[in-house]
Short mmCIF file of C-alpha atoms and ligand atoms in Angstrom, two decimals:
data_model
loop_
_atom_site.label_atom_id
_atom_site.label_comp_id
_atom_site.label_asym_id
_atom_site.label_seq_id
_atom_site.Cartn_x
_atom_site.Cartn_y
_atom_site.Cartn_z
CA MET A 1 -29.20 -13.82 44.86
CA THR A 2 -26.33 -12.38 42.77
CA THR A 3 -26.06 -11.92 39.02
CA SER A 4 -23.87 -15.07 38.92
CA ASP A 5 -26.69 -17.51 39.79
CA ILE A 6 -29.54 -16.30 37.56
CA ASP A 7 -31.40 -18.23 34.86
CA GLU A 8 -29.48 -18.70 31.56
CA SER A 9 -32.06 -16.83 29.46
CA VAL A 10 -32.07 -13.93 31.89
CA ARG A 11 -28.25 -13.88 31.82
CA ALA A 12 -28.30 -13.81 27.99
CA GLU A 13 -30.76 -10.88 28.01
CA LEU A 14 -28.73 -9.03 30.64
CA ASN A 15 -25.55 -9.52 28.60
CA ARG A 16 -27.24 -8.31 25.42
CA LEU A 17 -28.48 -5.16 27.15
CA ARG A 18 -25.10 -4.56 28.80
CA GLU A 19 -23.35 -4.78 25.44
CA SER A 20 -25.57 -2.01 24.19
CA ILE A 21 -24.98 0.01 27.36
CA ASP A 22 -21.19 -0.36 26.83
CA ASN A 23 -21.52 0.81 23.20
CA ILE A 24 -23.63 3.82 24.25
CA ASP A 25 -21.16 4.73 27.05
CA ALA A 26 -18.29 4.57 24.51
CA ALA A 27 -20.24 6.84 22.14
CA VAL A 28 -20.94 9.31 24.96
CA VAL A 29 -17.20 9.42 25.83
CA HIS A 30 -16.21 9.97 22.19
CA MET A 31 -18.84 12.64 21.67
CA LEU A 32 -17.75 14.42 24.85
CA ALA A 33 -14.13 14.30 23.74
CA GLU A 34 -15.12 15.90 20.40
CA ARG A 35 -17.17 18.57 22.23
CA PHE A 36 -14.19 19.40 24.49
CA LYS A 37 -11.92 19.64 21.40
CA CYS A 38 -14.30 22.35 20.07
CA THR A 39 -14.66 24.15 23.38
CA GLN A 40 -10.87 24.22 23.81
CA GLN A 41 -10.63 26.01 20.47
CA VAL A 42 -13.35 28.44 21.62
CA GLY A 43 -11.28 29.01 24.80
CA HIS A 44 -8.20 29.95 22.79
CA LEU A 45 -10.22 32.19 20.46
CA LYS A 46 -11.74 33.98 23.48
CA ALA A 47 -8.37 34.33 25.26
CA ASN A 48 -6.69 35.67 22.10
CA HIS A 49 -9.45 38.27 21.67
CA LYS A 50 -9.83 39.12 25.37
CA LEU A 51 -13.38 37.77 25.55
CA PRO A 52 -14.73 36.50 28.91
CA PRO A 53 -14.57 32.71 29.57
CA ALA A 54 -18.33 32.39 30.20
CA ASP A 55 -21.27 33.54 28.04
CA PRO A 56 -24.45 33.37 30.15
CA THR A 57 -26.73 34.40 27.24
CA ARG A 58 -25.49 31.51 25.10
CA GLU A 59 -25.86 29.15 28.12
CA THR A 60 -29.49 30.19 28.68
CA GLU A 61 -30.28 29.51 25.02
CA GLN A 62 -28.54 26.12 25.13
CA ILE A 63 -30.35 25.06 28.30
CA ALA A 64 -33.76 25.98 26.79
CA ARG A 65 -32.87 24.09 23.58
CA LEU A 66 -31.60 21.03 25.44
CA ARG A 67 -34.70 20.92 27.67
CA ARG A 68 -36.88 20.96 24.53
CA LEU A 69 -34.84 18.16 22.94
CA ALA A 70 -35.01 16.13 26.17
CA GLU A 71 -38.81 16.51 26.42
CA ASN A 72 -39.20 15.29 22.81
CA ALA A 73 -36.88 12.37 23.53
CA LYS A 74 -38.78 11.44 26.75
CA LEU A 75 -35.75 12.26 28.86
CA ASP A 76 -36.19 14.21 32.11
CA PRO A 77 -35.47 17.85 31.12
CA ALA A 78 -34.23 18.63 34.66
CA PHE A 79 -31.64 15.86 34.29
CA ALA A 80 -30.60 17.16 30.85
CA GLU A 81 -30.19 20.68 32.31
CA LYS A 82 -28.10 19.40 35.24
CA LEU A 83 -25.85 17.43 32.89
CA LEU A 84 -25.32 20.41 30.55
CA ASN A 85 -24.59 22.73 33.52
CA PHE A 86 -22.04 20.21 34.78
CA ILE A 87 -20.31 20.07 31.41
CA ILE A 88 -20.41 23.87 30.91
CA ALA A 89 -18.89 24.45 34.38
CA GLU A 90 -15.92 22.28 33.37
CA VAL A 91 -15.59 24.13 30.02
CA ILE A 92 -15.53 27.49 31.82
CA ARG A 93 -12.79 26.19 34.14
CA HIS A 94 -10.77 25.23 31.05
CA HIS A 95 -11.39 28.70 29.49
CA GLU A 96 -10.25 30.44 32.68
CA ARG A 97 -7.08 28.33 32.69
CA ILE A 98 -6.43 29.06 28.98
CA ALA A 99 -6.92 32.80 29.64
CA GLY A 100 -4.20 32.61 32.30
CA ASP A 101 -1.74 31.08 29.77
CA PRO A 102 0.07 32.99 26.99
CA PRO A 103 -2.22 33.28 23.91
CA THR A 104 -1.71 30.46 21.38
CA GLY A 105 0.13 31.22 18.15
CA ASP A 106 2.01 34.18 19.68
CA ALA A 107 5.80 34.17 20.05
CA PRO A 108 6.97 33.60 23.64
CA SER A 109 7.75 36.79 25.51
CA GLU A 110 11.44 37.93 25.64
CA ASN A 111 11.38 38.66 29.38
C1 ISJ B 1 -18.09 27.17 24.56
C2 ISJ B 1 -18.39 28.40 24.99
O1 ISJ B 1 -17.99 28.86 26.26
C3 ISJ B 1 -18.76 28.60 27.44
C4 ISJ B 1 -19.17 27.19 27.46
C5 ISJ B 1 -20.31 26.81 26.86
C6 ISJ B 1 -20.59 25.37 26.50
O2 ISJ B 1 -19.85 24.49 27.01
O3 ISJ B 1 -21.48 25.10 25.69
C7 ISJ B 1 -21.29 27.77 26.53
C8 ISJ B 1 -21.11 29.07 26.80
C9 ISJ B 1 -19.90 29.59 27.50
O4 ISJ B 1 -20.23 29.93 28.85
C10 ISJ B 1 -19.05 29.38 24.13
O5 ISJ B 1 -19.09 30.59 24.48
O6 ISJ B 1 -19.57 28.99 23.07
#
């Protein structure tokens, strides 16, 4: 049996749920894009002030906070932690790349 030969009422329910899933996925993408806009600015601030790309103390606090939020929302806290670690690893990669570039707002070097 495939999703193309199911009962009409089941199909309608599946479509309704999938529309909500599509909206939620779009919101997740837009929220992530906004988060990366902020973290890019943090990356430039850190590079301009010679601060390290990663801040393990801040990460520990965020993970503890996100785990608490996940528990309250009935979401698996281990999943929430894995997701945040995945995002943070990408942010740190961006920060390392930014630190290798000339600082923003500075005039290009003469030589
Ligand atoms: C964005 C920052 O840089 C890094 C990325 C973090 C994040 O994506 O939340 C948190 C801590 C840092 O390791 C920051 O220091 O705030």
